[in-house]
PDB file of C-alpha atoms in Angstrom:
ATOM      1  CA  UNK A1301       0.000   0.000   0.000  1.00 23.00           C
ATOM      2  CA  UNK A1302       1.351   3.434  -0.886  1.00 26.00           C
ATOM      3  CA  UNK A1303       0.757   6.329   1.457  1.00 28.00           C
ATOM      4  CA  UNK A1304       1.485   9.992   0.913  1.00 32.00           C
ATOM      5  CA  UNK A1305       4.137  11.769   2.973  1.00 33.00           C
ATOM      6  CA  UNK A1306       3.525  11.889   6.750  1.00 36.00           C
ATOM      7  CA  UNK A1307       1.018  14.462   7.882  1.00 43.00           C
ATOM      8  CA  UNK A1308      -0.382  15.204   4.431  1.00 44.00           C
ATOM      9  CA  UNK A1309      -3.880  14.394   3.347  1.00 48.00           C
ATOM     10  CA  UNK A1310      -4.113  11.346   1.119  1.00 47.00           C
ATOM     11  CA  UNK A1311      -7.617  12.031  -0.198  1.00 43.00           C
ATOM     12  CA  UNK A1312     -11.061  13.163   0.926  1.00 43.00           C
ATOM     13  CA  UNK A1313     -13.187  10.153   1.644  1.00 39.00           C
ATOM     14  CA  UNK A1314     -16.687   9.503   2.870  1.00 41.00           C
ATOM     15  CA  UNK A1315     -17.918   5.989   3.506  1.00 41.00           C
ATOM     16  CA  UNK A1316     -21.565   6.851   2.883  1.00 41.00           C
ATOM     17  CA  UNK A1317     -20.773   8.396  -0.509  1.00 41.00           C
ATOM     18  CA  UNK A1318     -18.725   5.352  -1.496  1.00 46.00           C
ATOM     19  CA  UNK A1319     -21.564   3.065  -0.449  1.00 43.00           C
ATOM     20  CA  UNK A1320     -24.006   5.195  -2.462  1.00 39.00           C
ATOM     21  CA  UNK A1321     -21.702   5.112  -5.488  1.00 40.00           C
ATOM     22  CA  UNK A1322     -21.459   1.320  -5.201  1.00 45.00           C
ATOM     23  CA  UNK A1323     -25.255   1.055  -5.111  1.00 37.00           C
ATOM     24  CA  UNK A1324     -25.503   3.246  -8.190  1.00 37.00           C
ATOM     25  CA  UNK A1325     -22.984   1.028  -9.999  1.00 40.00           C
ATOM     26  CA  UNK A1326     -24.894  -2.074  -8.884  1.00 40.00           C
ATOM     27  CA  UNK A1327     -28.210  -0.848 -10.298  1.00 39.00           C
ATOM     28  CA  UNK A1328     -26.990   1.074 -13.310  1.00 40.00           C
ATOM     29  CA  UNK A1329     -23.418   0.449 -14.378  1.00 47.00           C
ATOM     30  CA  UNK A1330     -23.935   2.692 -17.403  1.00 49.00           C
ATOM     31  CA  UNK A1331     -25.319   5.666 -15.436  1.00 50.00           C
ATOM     32  CA  UNK A1332     -24.124   9.291 -15.450  1.00 53.00           C
ATOM     33  CA  UNK A1333     -22.083   9.071 -12.207  1.00 50.00           C
ATOM     34  CA  UNK A1334     -18.368   9.112 -12.929  1.00 49.00           C
ATOM     35  CA  UNK A1335     -16.401   6.546 -10.967  1.00 51.00           C
ATOM     36  CA  UNK A1336     -13.698   7.571  -8.561  1.00 53.00           C
ATOM     37  CA  UNK A1337     -14.576  11.266  -8.569  1.00 61.00           C
ATOM     38  CA  UNK A1338     -16.936  13.158  -6.353  1.00 70.00           C
ATOM     39  CA  UNK A1339     -17.141  16.614  -4.886  1.00 83.00           C
ATOM     40  CA  UNK A1340     -18.395  18.176  -1.704  1.00 88.00           C
ATOM     41  CA  UNK A1341     -19.133  21.866  -1.582  1.00 90.00           C
ATOM     42  CA  UNK A1342     -19.544  23.838   1.603  1.00 94.00           C
ATOM     43  CA  UNK A1343     -21.085  27.252   1.012  1.00 95.00           C
ATOM     44  CA  UNK A1344     -19.584  30.180   2.910  1.00 96.00           C
ATOM     45  CA  UNK A1345     -19.785  33.935   3.317  1.00 96.00           C
ATOM     46  CA  UNK A1346     -15.941  34.065   3.296  1.00 97.00           C
ATOM     47  CA  UNK A1347     -14.450  31.895   0.554  1.00 97.00           C
ATOM     48  CA  UNK A1348     -10.893  33.178   1.081  1.00 97.00           C
ATOM     49  CA  UNK A1349     -10.925  32.324   4.794  1.00 97.00           C
ATOM     50  CA  UNK A1350     -12.301  28.827   4.251  1.00 97.00           C
ATOM     51  CA  UNK A1351      -9.963  28.090   1.332  1.00 97.00           C
ATOM     52  CA  UNK A1352      -6.972  29.287   3.384  1.00 97.00           C
ATOM     53  CA  UNK A1353      -8.059  26.997   6.218  1.00 97.00           C
ATOM     54  CA  UNK A1354      -8.382  23.908   4.019  1.00 96.00           C
ATOM     55  CA  UNK A1355      -5.151  24.626   2.128  1.00 96.00           C
ATOM     56  CA  UNK A1356      -3.273  24.708   5.416  1.00 95.00           C
ATOM     57  CA  UNK A1357      -5.134  21.779   6.994  1.00 94.00           C
ATOM     58  CA  UNK A1358      -4.726  19.505   3.953  1.00 92.00           C
ATOM     59  CA  UNK A1359      -1.481  20.712   2.399  1.00 92.00           C
ATOM     60  CA  UNK A1360      -3.327  20.992  -0.930  1.00 93.00           C
ATOM     61  CA  UNK A1361      -3.309  24.136  -3.072  1.00 96.00           C
ATOM     62  CA  UNK A1362      -6.671  25.404  -4.282  1.00 97.00           C
ATOM     63  CA  UNK A1363      -7.520  26.151  -7.869  1.00 96.00           C
ATOM     64  CA  UNK A1364      -9.630  29.312  -8.173  1.00 97.00           C
ATOM     65  CA  UNK A1365     -12.279  29.621 -10.902  1.00 95.00           C
ATOM     66  CA  UNK A1366     -13.193  33.114  -9.758  1.00 96.00           C
ATOM     67  CA  UNK A1367     -13.530  35.026  -6.474  1.00 95.00           C
ATOM     68  CA  UNK A1368     -16.651  33.035  -5.571  1.00 95.00           C
ATOM     69  CA  UNK A1369     -15.443  29.485  -6.184  1.00 95.00           C
ATOM     70  CA  UNK A1370     -12.320  27.417  -5.524  1.00 96.00           C
ATOM     71  CA  UNK A1371     -11.494  23.701  -5.545  1.00 95.00           C
ATOM     72  CA  UNK A1372      -8.995  21.570  -3.666  1.00 95.00           C
ATOM     73  CA  UNK A1373      -8.459  18.467  -5.830  1.00 92.00           C
ATOM     74  CA  UNK A1374      -7.010  15.055  -5.095  1.00 81.00           C
ATOM     75  CA  UNK A1375      -6.839  11.962  -7.270  1.00 74.00           C
ATOM     76  CA  UNK A1376     -10.286  10.769  -6.197  1.00 73.00           C
ATOM     77  CA  UNK A1377     -12.274  13.736  -4.915  1.00 83.00           C
ATOM     78  CA  UNK A1378     -12.658  17.478  -4.866  1.00 91.00           C
ATOM     79  CA  UNK A1379     -13.499  19.812  -2.032  1.00 94.00           C
ATOM     80  CA  UNK A1380     -15.237  22.718  -3.745  1.00 94.00           C
ATOM     81  CA  UNK A1381     -15.808  25.883  -1.723  1.00 96.00           C
ATOM     82  CA  UNK A1382     -18.450  28.252  -2.993  1.00 95.00           C
ATOM     83  CA  UNK A1383     -19.659  31.678  -2.018  1.00 96.00           C
ATOM     84  CA  UNK A1384     -23.204  32.271  -0.840  1.00 95.00           C
ATOM     85  CA  UNK A1385     -23.497  34.329  -4.038  1.00 94.00           C
ATOM     86  CA  UNK A1386     -23.520  31.032  -5.989  1.00 92.00           C
ATOM     87  CA  UNK A1387     -26.512  29.562  -4.118  1.00 93.00           C
ATOM     88  CA  UNK A1388     -29.208  31.304  -6.226  1.00 93.00           C
ATOM     89  CA  UNK A1389     -27.713  29.653  -9.317  1.00 91.00           C
ATOM     90  CA  UNK A1390     -28.849  26.301  -7.868  1.00 90.00           C
ATOM     91  CA  UNK A1391     -32.023  27.459  -6.115  1.00 93.00           C
ATOM     92  CA  UNK A1392     -32.516  30.560  -3.971  1.00 92.00           C
ATOM     93  CA  UNK A1393     -32.289  29.742  -0.261  1.00 91.00           C
ATOM     94  CA  UNK A1394     -31.306  26.111  -0.869  1.00 93.00           C
ATOM     95  CA  UNK A1395     -28.099  26.329   1.209  1.00 92.00           C
ATOM     96  CA  UNK A1396     -27.059  28.482   4.156  1.00 92.00           C
ATOM     97  CA  UNK A1397     -23.468  29.115   5.231  1.00 93.00           C
ATOM     98  CA  UNK A1398     -22.187  27.986   8.630  1.00 92.00           C
ATOM     99  CA  UNK A1399     -25.385  25.993   9.238  1.00 92.00           C
ATOM    100  CA  UNK A1400     -24.311  22.384   8.775  1.00 88.00           C
ATOM    101  CA  UNK A1401     -25.474  20.003  11.487  1.00 86.00           C
ATOM    102  CA  UNK A1402     -25.506  16.698   9.640  1.00 89.00           C
ATOM    103  CA  UNK A1403     -22.525  16.256   7.298  1.00 91.00           C
ATOM    104  CA  UNK A1404     -18.939  15.459   8.260  1.00 94.00           C
ATOM    105  CA  UNK A1405     -16.208  16.159   5.707  1.00 93.00           C
ATOM    106  CA  UNK A1406     -13.835  13.193   5.914  1.00 92.00           C
ATOM    107  CA  UNK A1407     -10.214  13.015   4.820  1.00 92.00           C
ATOM    108  CA  UNK A1408      -8.079   9.892   4.786  1.00 92.00           C
ATOM    109  CA  UNK A1409      -4.602  10.801   6.091  1.00 92.00           C
ATOM    110  CA  UNK A1410      -1.335   8.923   6.543  1.00 92.00           C
ATOM    111  CA  UNK A1411      -0.928   9.479  10.280  1.00 96.00           C
ATOM    112  CA  UNK A1412      -3.755  11.127  12.187  1.00 96.00           C
ATOM    113  CA  UNK A1413      -1.611  11.624  15.297  1.00 97.00           C
ATOM    114  CA  UNK A1414       1.000  13.590  13.328  1.00 96.00           C
ATOM    115  CA  UNK A1415      -1.733  15.615  11.652  1.00 96.00           C
ATOM    116  CA  UNK A1416      -3.178  16.428  15.085  1.00 97.00           C
ATOM    117  CA  UNK A1417       0.220  17.732  16.246  1.00 97.00           C
ATOM    118  CA  UNK A1418       0.562  19.822  13.070  1.00 95.00           C
ATOM    119  CA  UNK A1419      -2.926  21.317  13.441  1.00 97.00           C
ATOM    120  CA  UNK A1420      -2.634  22.099  17.161  1.00 97.00           C
ATOM    121  CA  UNK A1421      -2.402  25.874  17.490  1.00 96.00           C
ATOM    122  CA  UNK A1422      -4.062  26.335  14.098  1.00 96.00           C
ATOM    123  CA  UNK A1423      -7.418  24.588  14.507  1.00 97.00           C
ATOM    124  CA  UNK A1424      -9.483  26.459  17.069  1.00 97.00           C
ATOM    125  CA  UNK A1425     -12.150  23.831  17.796  1.00 97.00           C
ATOM    126  CA  UNK A1426     -11.103  20.211  18.266  1.00 97.00           C
ATOM    127  CA  UNK A1427     -14.200  18.125  18.996  1.00 97.00           C
ATOM    128  CA  UNK A1428     -12.027  15.215  20.077  1.00 97.00           C
ATOM    129  CA  UNK A1429      -8.399  14.222  19.851  1.00 97.00           C
ATOM    130  CA  UNK A1430      -7.213  11.163  17.957  1.00 98.00           C
ATOM    131  CA  UNK A1431      -9.448   8.256  18.983  1.00 97.00           C
ATOM    132  CA  UNK A1432      -9.557   4.693  17.700  1.00 97.00           C
ATOM    133  CA  UNK A1433     -13.121   4.023  16.575  1.00 97.00           C
ATOM    134  CA  UNK A1434     -14.885   0.631  16.819  1.00 96.00           C
ATOM    135  CA  UNK A1435     -14.775   0.232  13.004  1.00 96.00           C
ATOM    136  CA  UNK A1436     -10.973   0.395  12.940  1.00 97.00           C
ATOM    137  CA  UNK A1437     -10.137   3.980  12.040  1.00 97.00           C
ATOM    138  CA  UNK A1438      -8.184   6.355  14.241  1.00 97.00           C
ATOM    139  CA  UNK A1439     -10.106   9.610  13.919  1.00 97.00           C
ATOM    140  CA  UNK A1440      -9.581  13.304  14.694  1.00 97.00           C
ATOM    141  CA  UNK A1441     -12.749  15.411  14.714  1.00 97.00           C
ATOM    142  CA  UNK A1442     -12.657  19.217  14.562  1.00 97.00           C
ATOM    143  CA  UNK A1443     -14.573  22.179  13.157  1.00 97.00           C
ATOM    144  CA  UNK A1444     -13.538  24.457  10.314  1.00 97.00           C
ATOM    145  CA  UNK A1445     -13.981  28.244  10.652  1.00 97.00           C
ATOM    146  CA  UNK A1446     -17.622  27.969   9.502  1.00 97.00           C
ATOM    147  CA  UNK A1447     -18.383  25.266  12.080  1.00 96.00           C
ATOM    148  CA  UNK A1448     -18.476  22.351   9.615  1.00 95.00           C
ATOM    149  CA  UNK A1449     -17.357  19.075  11.174  1.00 95.00           C
ATOM    150  CA  UNK A1450     -14.142  17.671   9.708  1.00 95.00           C
ATOM    151  CA  UNK A1451     -12.808  14.179  10.359  1.00 96.00           C
ATOM    152  CA  UNK A1452      -9.210  13.274   9.528  1.00 95.00           C
ATOM    153  CA  UNK A1453      -8.767   9.536   9.879  1.00 95.00           C
ATOM    154  CA  UNK A1454      -6.247   6.732   9.440  1.00 96.00           C
ATOM    155  CA  UNK A1455      -7.221   3.063   9.165  1.00 97.00           C
ATOM    156  CA  UNK A1456      -5.374   1.155  11.906  1.00 97.00           C
ATOM    157  CA  UNK A1457      -6.899  -2.324  12.173  1.00 97.00           C
ATOM    158  CA  UNK A1458      -6.156  -4.973   9.533  1.00 97.00           C
ATOM    159  CA  UNK A1459      -9.788  -4.897   8.321  1.00 96.00           C
ATOM    160  CA  UNK A1460      -9.839  -1.088   7.988  1.00 96.00           C
ATOM    161  CA  UNK A1461      -6.444  -1.040   6.265  1.00 96.00           C
ATOM    162  CA  UNK A1462      -7.665  -3.649   3.781  1.00 95.00           C
ATOM    163  CA  UNK A1463     -10.905  -1.746   3.156  1.00 92.00           C
ATOM    164  CA  UNK A1464      -9.101   1.460   2.225  1.00 88.00           C
ATOM    165  CA  UNK A1465      -6.375  -0.271   0.202  1.00 86.00           C
ATOM    166  CA  UNK A1466      -8.814  -0.745  -2.715  1.00 68.00           C
TER     167      UNK A1466
END
């Protein structure tokens, strides 16, 4: 298994999205969903602040489309950050900044304990320190400047390591 350099983000990852993608492939292998690529997009009143936060937290440089939209890309996913000014393009009032109470942005990292040390003094709101979860991941939960929950995790049990080696 190849891992990125210590303390750097390997890729954004969300188990529920992967499970959903697998279901889509199971029912319609010829469907419009592109394999291996997905995006999450928090909406914010301060794109620069949130992009700066995620660039520092992940070690990934953002690509800016314009002042209202930037993306942090990895080989398998994209974290897109959009301004509240983009919301009406989808549907007026469909998303509100700093109002997420149900989604956790997850990032698979090489060594969650090293990442925790690197983020201490930068992240203002750690929800919990590195903790080994019952499903085999060592997880670090914190909030970004808009209050979104972020989970950096490393698989540590043989079953979890095998699961994420795919």
